[in-house]
Amino acid sequence: MISSTPTRTESQAPASTLSLLAYLLAGTFFGVVLVKSEAASWYRIQEMFHFQSFHMYGLIGSAVLTGMLTTGLLRHFRARSLDGQAIKIQHKAPGLPRYVFGGLTFGLGWGLAGVCPGPIFTLLGSGIWAMLIVLLFALIGTWLYGVLRNRLPH
């Protein structure tokens, strides 16, 4: 897992405009990929949950493979962020309950909303304003996770 919790020193360092622009461009590119690959399509997601098409399974499998390869490359080359910080990838201790509980929670939210968290902003950018409701509940879920984090299996 890539450490996303900044240390006290890292959190005090202001992000440069160039770094923010790079993240904005990467996020925009990711949004375009989600729309063009139909990963943000409610119909494609419903096809997946009804086992009617391989499309989304292929996309998810490609994402898992890409993540494995890029994580391996980050570790191998000891990569650094744009602002020179070391990228730390921590090993996770094995544990079945956290994956089962997390997977069920994620899948339930995905099935109810029809989207996973990634495409929410993409769909908002496409003018689908009903995603504001999904975004609101995603933020509430994130807040609840923060409140309950110490009581959940990790």
Tab-separated table of N, CA and C in Angstrom:
chain	number	residue	atom	x	y	z
A	1	MET	N	0.847	-1.172	0.000
A	1	MET	CA	0.000	0.000	0.000
A	1	MET	C	0.885	1.225	0.000
A	2	ILE	N	0.494	2.203	-0.776
A	2	ILE	CA	1.211	3.457	-0.813
A	2	ILE	C	0.758	4.277	0.378
A	3	SER	N	1.720	4.751	1.157
A	3	SER	CA	1.393	5.534	2.340
A	3	SER	C	0.791	6.862	1.928
A	4	SER	N	-0.430	7.134	2.358
A	4	SER	CA	-1.072	8.390	2.017
A	4	SER	C	-1.131	9.332	3.210
A	5	THR	N	-0.642	8.878	4.360
A	5	THR	CA	-0.661	9.722	5.539
A	5	THR	C	0.632	10.497	5.606
A	6	PRO	N	0.547	11.823	5.387
A	6	PRO	CA	1.780	12.601	5.396
A	6	PRO	C	2.317	12.748	6.811
A	7	THR	N	3.630	12.804	6.900
A	7	THR	CA	4.227	13.073	8.200
A	7	THR	C	4.037	14.544	8.516
A	8	ARG	N	4.358	14.933	9.726
A	8	ARG	CA	4.169	16.322	10.136
A	8	ARG	C	4.966	17.267	9.238
A	9	THR	N	6.184	16.883	8.878
A	9	THR	CA	7.013	17.734	8.040
A	9	THR	C	6.431	17.854	6.644
A	10	GLU	N	5.958	16.702	6.081
A	10	GLU	CA	5.397	16.722	4.738
A	10	GLU	C	4.121	17.545	4.667
A	11	SER	N	3.271	17.464	5.726
A	11	SER	CA	1.999	18.168	5.674
A	11	SER	C	2.180	19.671	5.787
A	12	GLN	N	3.324	20.121	6.339
A	12	GLN	CA	3.551	21.550	6.480
A	12	GLN	C	4.132	22.156	5.213
A	13	ALA	N	4.671	21.322	4.330
A	13	ALA	CA	5.265	21.830	3.107
A	13	ALA	C	4.166	22.157	2.108
A	14	PRO	N	4.139	23.416	1.610
A	14	PRO	CA	3.114	23.764	0.623
A	14	PRO	C	3.403	23.099	-0.715
A	15	ALA	N	2.329	22.669	-1.393
A	15	ALA	CA	2.486	22.067	-2.704
A	15	ALA	C	2.775	23.168	-3.712
A	16	SER	N	3.703	22.906	-4.594
A	16	SER	CA	4.031	23.901	-5.605
A	16	SER	C	2.942	23.924	-6.664
A	17	THR	N	2.845	25.048	-7.355
A	17	THR	CA	1.851	25.192	-8.410
A	17	THR	C	2.078	24.166	-9.507
A	18	LEU	N	3.334	23.870	-9.798
A	18	LEU	CA	3.660	22.882	-10.828
A	18	LEU	C	3.161	21.497	-10.411
A	19	SER	N	3.316	21.144	-9.122
A	19	SER	CA	2.822	19.856	-8.639
A	19	SER	C	1.303	19.784	-8.752
A	20	LEU	N	0.622	20.850	-8.346
A	20	LEU	CA	-0.835	20.856	-8.415
A	20	LEU	C	-1.313	20.756	-9.863
A	21	LEU	N	-0.625	21.421	-10.771
A	21	LEU	CA	-0.984	21.345	-12.187
A	21	LEU	C	-0.783	19.926	-12.717
A	22	ALA	N	0.303	19.283	-12.301
A	22	ALA	CA	0.553	17.907	-12.739
A	22	ALA	C	-0.549	16.979	-12.239
A	23	TYR	N	-0.976	17.151	-10.981
A	23	TYR	CA	-2.053	16.316	-10.436
A	23	TYR	C	-3.377	16.615	-11.143
A	24	LEU	N	-3.643	17.868	-11.457
A	24	LEU	CA	-4.868	18.229	-12.168
A	24	LEU	C	-4.893	17.592	-13.554
A	25	LEU	N	-3.770	17.652	-14.260
A	25	LEU	CA	-3.690	17.040	-15.591
A	25	LEU	C	-3.840	15.522	-15.505
A	26	ALA	N	-3.205	14.901	-14.515
A	26	ALA	CA	-3.329	13.449	-14.365
A	26	ALA	C	-4.774	13.067	-14.045
A	27	GLY	N	-5.436	13.839	-13.178
A	27	GLY	CA	-6.827	13.561	-12.853
A	27	GLY	C	-7.752	13.753	-14.040
A	28	THR	N	-7.490	14.791	-14.824
A	28	THR	CA	-8.292	15.032	-16.024
A	28	THR	C	-8.106	13.904	-17.024
A	29	PHE	N	-6.870	13.475	-17.213
A	29	PHE	CA	-6.593	12.356	-18.128
A	29	PHE	C	-7.303	11.090	-17.641
A	30	PHE	N	-7.252	10.836	-16.329
A	30	PHE	CA	-7.924	9.665	-15.767
A	30	PHE	C	-9.437	9.741	-16.008
A	31	GLY	N	-10.016	10.932	-15.861
A	31	GLY	CA	-11.444	11.103	-16.115
A	31	GLY	C	-11.803	10.828	-17.564
A	32	VAL	N	-10.974	11.306	-18.483
A	32	VAL	CA	-11.222	11.056	-19.911
A	32	VAL	C	-11.141	9.555	-20.192
A	33	VAL	N	-10.158	8.879	-19.584
A	33	VAL	CA	-10.024	7.422	-19.778
A	33	VAL	C	-11.264	6.698	-19.242
A	34	LEU	N	-11.767	7.138	-18.080
A	34	LEU	CA	-12.970	6.505	-17.519
A	34	LEU	C	-14.168	6.658	-18.445
A	35	VAL	N	-14.332	7.846	-19.040
A	35	VAL	CA	-15.471	8.076	-19.934
A	35	VAL	C	-15.290	7.301	-21.232
A	36	LYS	N	-14.117	7.370	-21.829
A	36	LYS	CA	-13.883	6.717	-23.124
A	36	LYS	C	-13.914	5.193	-23.015
A	37	SER	N	-13.496	4.641	-21.881
A	37	SER	CA	-13.516	3.183	-21.709
A	37	SER	C	-14.882	2.683	-21.222
A	38	GLU	N	-15.797	3.609	-20.988
A	38	GLU	CA	-17.144	3.318	-20.499
A	38	GLU	C	-17.139	2.749	-19.084
A	39	ALA	N	-16.065	2.972	-18.335
A	39	ALA	CA	-16.019	2.529	-16.941
A	39	ALA	C	-16.982	3.327	-16.080
A	40	ALA	N	-17.349	4.533	-16.523
A	40	ALA	CA	-18.277	5.364	-15.770
A	40	ALA	C	-19.714	5.173	-16.241
A	41	SER	N	-19.938	4.202	-17.112
A	41	SER	CA	-21.276	3.966	-17.656
A	41	SER	C	-22.093	3.079	-16.713
A	42	TRP	N	-23.237	3.600	-16.306
A	42	TRP	CA	-24.135	2.835	-15.434
A	42	TRP	C	-24.542	1.526	-16.116
A	43	TYR	N	-24.769	1.556	-17.432
A	43	TYR	CA	-25.188	0.352	-18.153
A	43	TYR	C	-24.102	-0.718	-18.141
A	44	ARG	N	-22.842	-0.305	-18.300
A	44	ARG	CA	-21.725	-1.265	-18.261
A	44	ARG	C	-21.611	-1.905	-16.880
A	45	ILE	N	-21.837	-1.107	-15.846
A	45	ILE	CA	-21.750	-1.635	-14.482
A	45	ILE	C	-22.890	-2.621	-14.225
A	46	GLN	N	-24.077	-2.292	-14.701
A	46	GLN	CA	-25.201	-3.219	-14.543
A	46	GLN	C	-24.963	-4.510	-15.307
A	47	GLU	N	-24.378	-4.405	-16.508
A	47	GLU	CA	-24.018	-5.613	-17.269
A	47	GLU	C	-23.078	-6.498	-16.459
A	48	MET	N	-22.132	-5.863	-15.805
A	48	MET	CA	-21.164	-6.625	-15.007
A	48	MET	C	-21.866	-7.352	-13.860
A	49	PHE	N	-22.711	-6.626	-13.129
A	49	PHE	CA	-23.361	-7.252	-11.979
A	49	PHE	C	-24.348	-8.342	-12.401
A	50	HIS	N	-24.826	-8.298	-13.638
A	50	HIS	CA	-25.716	-9.346	-14.154
A	50	HIS	C	-24.956	-10.405	-14.953
A	51	PHE	N	-23.627	-10.339	-14.944
A	51	PHE	CA	-22.769	-11.296	-15.666
A	51	PHE	C	-23.154	-11.393	-17.142
A	52	GLN	N	-23.466	-10.247	-17.768
A	52	GLN	CA	-23.882	-10.217	-19.165
A	52	GLN	C	-22.770	-9.786	-20.107
A	53	SER	N	-21.653	-9.279	-19.565
A	53	SER	CA	-20.588	-8.794	-20.416
A	53	SER	C	-19.255	-8.927	-19.685
A	54	PHE	N	-18.187	-9.129	-20.456
A	54	PHE	CA	-16.840	-9.234	-19.890
A	54	PHE	C	-16.176	-7.865	-19.782
A	55	HIS	N	-16.768	-6.832	-20.391
A	55	HIS	CA	-16.149	-5.510	-20.517
A	55	HIS	C	-15.568	-4.998	-19.196
A	56	MET	N	-16.372	-4.880	-18.155
A	56	MET	CA	-15.903	-4.314	-16.884
A	56	MET	C	-14.902	-5.235	-16.186
A	57	TYR	N	-15.090	-6.543	-16.313
A	57	TYR	CA	-14.114	-7.458	-15.713
A	57	TYR	C	-12.748	-7.288	-16.379
A	58	GLY	N	-12.742	-7.069	-17.692
A	58	GLY	CA	-11.491	-6.810	-18.399
A	58	GLY	C	-10.847	-5.509	-17.945
A	59	LEU	N	-11.673	-4.462	-17.757
A	59	LEU	CA	-11.139	-3.182	-17.282
A	59	LEU	C	-10.550	-3.316	-15.881
A	60	ILE	N	-11.284	-3.978	-15.002
A	60	ILE	CA	-10.813	-4.139	-13.621
A	60	ILE	C	-9.543	-4.986	-13.598
A	61	GLY	N	-9.524	-6.061	-14.368
A	61	GLY	CA	-8.328	-6.897	-14.433
A	61	GLY	C	-7.131	-6.120	-14.969
A	62	SER	N	-7.366	-5.277	-15.969
A	62	SER	CA	-6.281	-4.442	-16.508
A	62	SER	C	-5.781	-3.469	-15.449
A	63	ALA	N	-6.707	-2.905	-14.655
A	63	ALA	CA	-6.307	-1.968	-13.600
A	63	ALA	C	-5.489	-2.677	-12.525
A	64	VAL	N	-5.891	-3.884	-12.155
A	64	VAL	CA	-5.138	-4.637	-11.144
A	64	VAL	C	-3.738	-4.953	-11.667
A	65	LEU	N	-3.647	-5.394	-12.908
A	65	LEU	CA	-2.345	-5.708	-13.501
A	65	LEU	C	-1.463	-4.460	-13.578
A	66	THR	N	-2.051	-3.340	-14.013
A	66	THR	CA	-1.301	-2.088	-14.084
A	66	THR	C	-0.819	-1.662	-12.698
A	67	GLY	N	-1.685	-1.806	-11.698
A	67	GLY	CA	-1.290	-1.454	-10.328
A	67	GLY	C	-0.151	-2.316	-9.816
A	68	MET	N	-0.211	-3.621	-10.114
A	68	MET	CA	0.854	-4.516	-9.678
A	68	MET	C	2.180	-4.142	-10.344
A	69	LEU	N	2.120	-3.873	-11.643
A	69	LEU	CA	3.355	-3.535	-12.369
A	69	LEU	C	3.943	-2.201	-11.904
A	70	THR	N	3.089	-1.178	-11.760
A	70	THR	CA	3.614	0.137	-11.362
A	70	THR	C	4.104	0.124	-9.917
A	71	THR	N	3.436	-0.626	-9.034
A	71	THR	CA	3.917	-0.728	-7.658
A	71	THR	C	5.276	-1.409	-7.626
A	72	GLY	N	5.419	-2.465	-8.425
A	72	GLY	CA	6.716	-3.146	-8.510
A	72	GLY	C	7.804	-2.227	-9.037
A	73	LEU	N	7.467	-1.412	-10.039
A	73	LEU	CA	8.445	-0.471	-10.593
A	73	LEU	C	8.796	0.615	-9.578
A	74	LEU	N	7.797	1.119	-8.838
A	74	LEU	CA	8.070	2.131	-7.812
A	74	LEU	C	9.022	1.585	-6.757
A	75	ARG	N	8.798	0.334	-6.351
A	75	ARG	CA	9.677	-0.278	-5.347
A	75	ARG	C	11.076	-0.496	-5.922
A	76	HIS	N	11.128	-1.026	-7.138
A	76	HIS	CA	12.416	-1.365	-7.736
A	76	HIS	C	13.288	-0.127	-7.935
A	77	PHE	N	12.706	0.946	-8.445
A	77	PHE	CA	13.488	2.144	-8.755
A	77	PHE	C	13.492	3.162	-7.617
A	78	ARG	N	12.861	2.807	-6.466
A	78	ARG	CA	12.819	3.721	-5.304
A	78	ARG	C	12.408	5.124	-5.746
A	79	ALA	N	11.258	5.189	-6.372
A	79	ALA	CA	10.761	6.426	-6.977
A	79	ALA	C	10.487	7.502	-5.930
A	80	ARG	N	10.507	8.738	-6.403
A	80	ARG	CA	10.219	9.901	-5.551
A	80	ARG	C	9.057	10.676	-6.168
A	81	SER	N	8.346	11.418	-5.319
A	81	SER	CA	7.233	12.235	-5.795
A	81	SER	C	7.783	13.449	-6.528
A	82	LEU	N	6.881	14.244	-7.111
A	82	LEU	CA	7.318	15.418	-7.856
A	82	LEU	C	8.076	16.416	-6.988
A	83	ASP	N	7.744	16.452	-5.688
A	83	ASP	CA	8.445	17.382	-4.799
A	83	ASP	C	9.624	16.728	-4.078
A	84	GLY	N	10.068	15.568	-4.562
A	84	GLY	CA	11.277	14.947	-4.051
A	84	GLY	C	11.105	14.045	-2.839
A	85	GLN	N	9.877	13.882	-2.366
A	85	GLN	CA	9.632	13.022	-1.205
A	85	GLN	C	9.735	11.548	-1.606
A	86	ALA	N	10.269	10.729	-0.725
A	86	ALA	CA	10.333	9.288	-0.982
A	86	ALA	C	8.923	8.699	-0.948
A	87	ILE	N	8.607	7.866	-1.930
A	87	ILE	CA	7.308	7.188	-1.960
A	87	ILE	C	7.465	5.908	-1.171
A	88	LYS	N	6.705	5.804	-0.070
A	88	LYS	CA	6.808	4.649	0.810
A	88	LYS	C	5.639	3.707	0.547
A	89	ILE	N	5.942	2.484	0.225
A	89	ILE	CA	4.917	1.460	0.008
A	89	ILE	C	5.054	0.453	1.138
A	90	GLN	N	4.068	0.464	2.021
A	90	GLN	CA	4.142	-0.390	3.197
A	90	GLN	C	3.519	-1.754	2.906
A	91	HIS	N	4.107	-2.777	3.484
A	91	HIS	CA	3.551	-4.117	3.363
A	91	HIS	C	2.376	-4.249	4.320
A	92	LYS	N	1.352	-4.975	3.877
A	92	LYS	CA	0.171	-5.218	4.707
A	92	LYS	C	0.267	-6.613	5.312
A	93	ALA	N	-0.114	-6.721	6.561
A	93	ALA	CA	-0.199	-8.034	7.186
A	93	ALA	C	-1.414	-8.762	6.607
A	94	PRO	N	-1.280	-10.078	6.360
A	94	PRO	CA	-2.431	-10.812	5.814
A	94	PRO	C	-3.593	-10.805	6.802
A	95	GLY	N	-4.798	-10.748	6.264
A	95	GLY	CA	-5.981	-10.760	7.128
A	95	GLY	C	-7.237	-10.837	6.298
A	96	LEU	N	-7.961	-11.912	6.405
A	96	LEU	CA	-9.164	-12.121	5.609
A	96	LEU	C	-10.327	-11.214	6.013
A	97	PRO	N	-10.612	-10.991	7.317
A	97	PRO	CA	-11.812	-10.209	7.680
A	97	PRO	C	-11.836	-8.815	7.078
A	98	ARG	N	-10.712	-8.133	7.057
A	98	ARG	CA	-10.732	-6.764	6.530
A	98	ARG	C	-11.046	-6.734	5.039
A	99	TYR	N	-10.552	-7.746	4.294
A	99	TYR	CA	-10.843	-7.760	2.867
A	99	TYR	C	-12.306	-8.131	2.605
A	100	VAL	N	-12.835	-9.068	3.382
A	100	VAL	CA	-14.239	-9.460	3.208
A	100	VAL	C	-15.150	-8.297	3.592
A	101	PHE	N	-14.930	-7.686	4.763
A	101	PHE	CA	-15.761	-6.574	5.213
A	101	PHE	C	-15.625	-5.373	4.273
A	102	GLY	N	-14.409	-5.039	3.907
A	102	GLY	CA	-14.188	-3.908	3.004
A	102	GLY	C	-14.783	-4.161	1.621
A	103	GLY	N	-14.613	-5.374	1.099
A	103	GLY	CA	-15.150	-5.705	-0.211
A	103	GLY	C	-16.668	-5.678	-0.232
A	104	LEU	N	-17.277	-6.215	0.822
A	104	LEU	CA	-18.739	-6.204	0.886
A	104	LEU	C	-19.281	-4.777	1.003
A	105	THR	N	-18.636	-3.952	1.809
A	105	THR	CA	-19.070	-2.562	1.963
A	105	THR	C	-18.934	-1.800	0.652
A	106	PHE	N	-17.781	-1.969	0.004
A	106	PHE	CA	-17.535	-1.292	-1.270
A	106	PHE	C	-18.529	-1.772	-2.326
A	107	GLY	N	-18.722	-3.094	-2.420
A	107	GLY	CA	-19.636	-3.652	-3.416
A	107	GLY	C	-21.079	-3.234	-3.182
A	108	LEU	N	-21.481	-3.156	-1.910
A	108	LEU	CA	-22.845	-2.713	-1.600
A	108	LEU	C	-23.051	-1.269	-2.049
A	109	GLY	N	-22.095	-0.405	-1.744
A	109	GLY	CA	-22.200	0.991	-2.174
A	109	GLY	C	-22.178	1.114	-3.683
A	110	TRP	N	-21.352	0.317	-4.330
A	110	TRP	CA	-21.243	0.345	-5.790
A	110	TRP	C	-22.550	-0.117	-6.421
A	111	GLY	N	-23.127	-1.188	-5.870
A	111	GLY	CA	-24.382	-1.705	-6.403
A	111	GLY	C	-25.535	-0.730	-6.190
A	112	LEU	N	-25.582	-0.072	-5.029
A	112	LEU	CA	-26.670	0.864	-4.747
A	112	LEU	C	-26.565	2.136	-5.594
A	113	ALA	N	-25.345	2.674	-5.704
A	113	ALA	CA	-25.163	3.936	-6.423
A	113	ALA	C	-24.979	3.734	-7.922
A	114	GLY	N	-24.506	2.577	-8.318
A	114	GLY	CA	-24.247	2.326	-9.734
A	114	GLY	C	-22.898	2.830	-10.183
A	115	VAL	N	-22.101	3.381	-9.280
A	115	VAL	CA	-20.749	3.843	-9.613
A	115	VAL	C	-19.848	3.603	-8.422
A	116	CYS	N	-18.568	3.398	-8.712
A	116	CYS	CA	-17.579	3.371	-7.643
A	116	CYS	C	-17.089	4.813	-7.458
A	117	PRO	N	-16.292	5.094	-6.441
A	117	PRO	CA	-15.936	6.491	-6.165
A	117	PRO	C	-15.209	7.206	-7.301
A	118	GLY	N	-14.393	6.519	-8.070
A	118	GLY	CA	-13.607	7.177	-9.116
A	118	GLY	C	-14.429	7.967	-10.117
A	119	PRO	N	-15.451	7.373	-10.696
A	119	PRO	CA	-16.221	8.085	-11.728
A	119	PRO	C	-17.184	9.152	-11.223
A	120	ILE	N	-17.324	9.350	-9.919
A	120	ILE	CA	-18.277	10.351	-9.428
A	120	ILE	C	-17.959	11.723	-10.029
A	121	PHE	N	-16.708	12.146	-9.943
A	121	PHE	CA	-16.346	13.467	-10.467
A	121	PHE	C	-16.399	13.481	-11.992
A	122	THR	N	-16.077	12.337	-12.607
A	122	THR	CA	-16.163	12.254	-14.058
A	122	THR	C	-17.603	12.457	-14.513
A	123	LEU	N	-18.545	11.811	-13.821
A	123	LEU	CA	-19.947	11.945	-14.201
A	123	LEU	C	-20.462	13.349	-13.890
A	124	LEU	N	-20.000	13.958	-12.788
A	124	LEU	CA	-20.361	15.351	-12.509
A	124	LEU	C	-19.850	16.257	-13.631
A	125	GLY	N	-18.621	15.986	-14.091
A	125	GLY	CA	-18.067	16.767	-15.194
A	125	GLY	C	-18.803	16.548	-16.493
A	126	SER	N	-19.498	15.408	-16.609
A	126	SER	CA	-20.289	15.113	-17.801
A	126	SER	C	-21.698	15.704	-17.684
A	127	GLY	N	-21.991	16.366	-16.562
A	127	GLY	CA	-23.295	17.010	-16.403
A	127	GLY	C	-24.362	16.143	-15.783
A	128	ILE	N	-23.981	15.037	-15.158
A	128	ILE	CA	-24.963	14.165	-14.496
A	128	ILE	C	-25.022	14.593	-13.028
A	129	TRP	N	-25.918	15.545	-12.740
A	129	TRP	CA	-25.956	16.211	-11.437
A	129	TRP	C	-26.501	15.321	-10.336
A	130	ALA	N	-27.150	14.212	-10.675
A	130	ALA	CA	-27.613	13.288	-9.639
A	130	ALA	C	-26.436	12.715	-8.858
A	131	MET	N	-25.242	12.790	-9.441
A	131	MET	CA	-24.051	12.287	-8.756
A	131	MET	C	-23.700	13.133	-7.539
A	132	LEU	N	-24.291	14.337	-7.412
A	132	LEU	CA	-24.070	15.138	-6.205
A	132	LEU	C	-24.591	14.389	-4.972
A	133	ILE	N	-25.694	13.653	-5.132
A	133	ILE	CA	-26.239	12.857	-4.020
A	133	ILE	C	-25.261	11.739	-3.669
A	134	VAL	N	-24.726	11.075	-4.689
A	134	VAL	CA	-23.748	10.002	-4.458
A	134	VAL	C	-22.500	10.571	-3.794
A	135	LEU	N	-22.054	11.737	-4.261
A	135	LEU	CA	-20.876	12.379	-3.661
A	135	LEU	C	-21.134	12.707	-2.196
A	136	LEU	N	-22.317	13.222	-1.887
A	136	LEU	CA	-22.649	13.549	-0.501
A	136	LEU	C	-22.552	12.300	0.378
A	137	PHE	N	-23.131	11.180	-0.084
A	137	PHE	CA	-23.087	9.966	0.729
A	137	PHE	C	-21.686	9.340	0.751
A	138	ALA	N	-20.911	9.527	-0.306
A	138	ALA	CA	-19.522	9.060	-0.275
A	138	ALA	C	-18.729	9.832	0.778
A	139	LEU	N	-18.983	11.130	0.874
A	139	LEU	CA	-18.301	11.935	1.890
A	139	LEU	C	-18.755	11.546	3.296
A	140	ILE	N	-20.046	11.259	3.449
A	140	ILE	CA	-20.550	10.799	4.753
A	140	ILE	C	-19.904	9.452	5.113
A	141	GLY	N	-19.798	8.549	4.128
A	141	GLY	CA	-19.151	7.257	4.366
A	141	GLY	C	-17.690	7.415	4.748
A	142	THR	N	-17.008	8.349	4.107
A	142	THR	CA	-15.609	8.606	4.446
A	142	THR	C	-15.489	9.143	5.866
A	143	TRP	N	-16.396	10.031	6.225
A	143	TRP	CA	-16.393	10.580	7.583
A	143	TRP	C	-16.664	9.476	8.606
A	144	LEU	N	-17.650	8.603	8.301
A	144	LEU	CA	-17.964	7.493	9.208
A	144	LEU	C	-16.774	6.555	9.375
A	145	TYR	N	-16.068	6.299	8.269
A	145	TYR	CA	-14.880	5.456	8.361
A	145	TYR	C	-13.857	6.069	9.316
A	146	GLY	N	-13.675	7.370	9.216
A	146	GLY	CA	-12.748	8.041	10.115
A	146	GLY	C	-13.158	7.921	11.572
A	147	VAL	N	-14.456	7.987	11.826
A	147	VAL	CA	-14.964	7.878	13.196
A	147	VAL	C	-14.806	6.448	13.717
A	148	LEU	N	-15.083	5.450	12.852
A	148	LEU	CA	-15.093	4.040	13.278
A	148	LEU	C	-13.788	3.309	13.004
A	149	ARG	N	-12.815	3.970	12.439
A	149	ARG	CA	-11.587	3.310	11.974
A	149	ARG	C	-10.933	2.425	13.032
A	150	ASN	N	-10.830	2.880	14.236
A	150	ASN	CA	-10.144	2.106	15.276
A	150	ASN	C	-10.929	0.874	15.694
A	151	ARG	N	-12.203	0.798	15.356
A	151	ARG	CA	-13.025	-0.359	15.722
A	151	ARG	C	-13.174	-1.360	14.585
A	152	LEU	N	-12.647	-1.056	13.405
A	152	LEU	CA	-12.787	-1.917	12.239
A	152	LEU	C	-11.554	-2.796	12.073
A	153	PRO	N	-11.721	-3.988	11.423
A	153	PRO	CA	-10.542	-4.836	11.192
A	153	PRO	C	-9.629	-4.224	10.132
A	154	HIS	N	-8.368	-4.113	10.455
A	154	HIS	CA	-7.363	-3.594	9.512
A	154	HIS	C	-6.227	-4.563	9.380
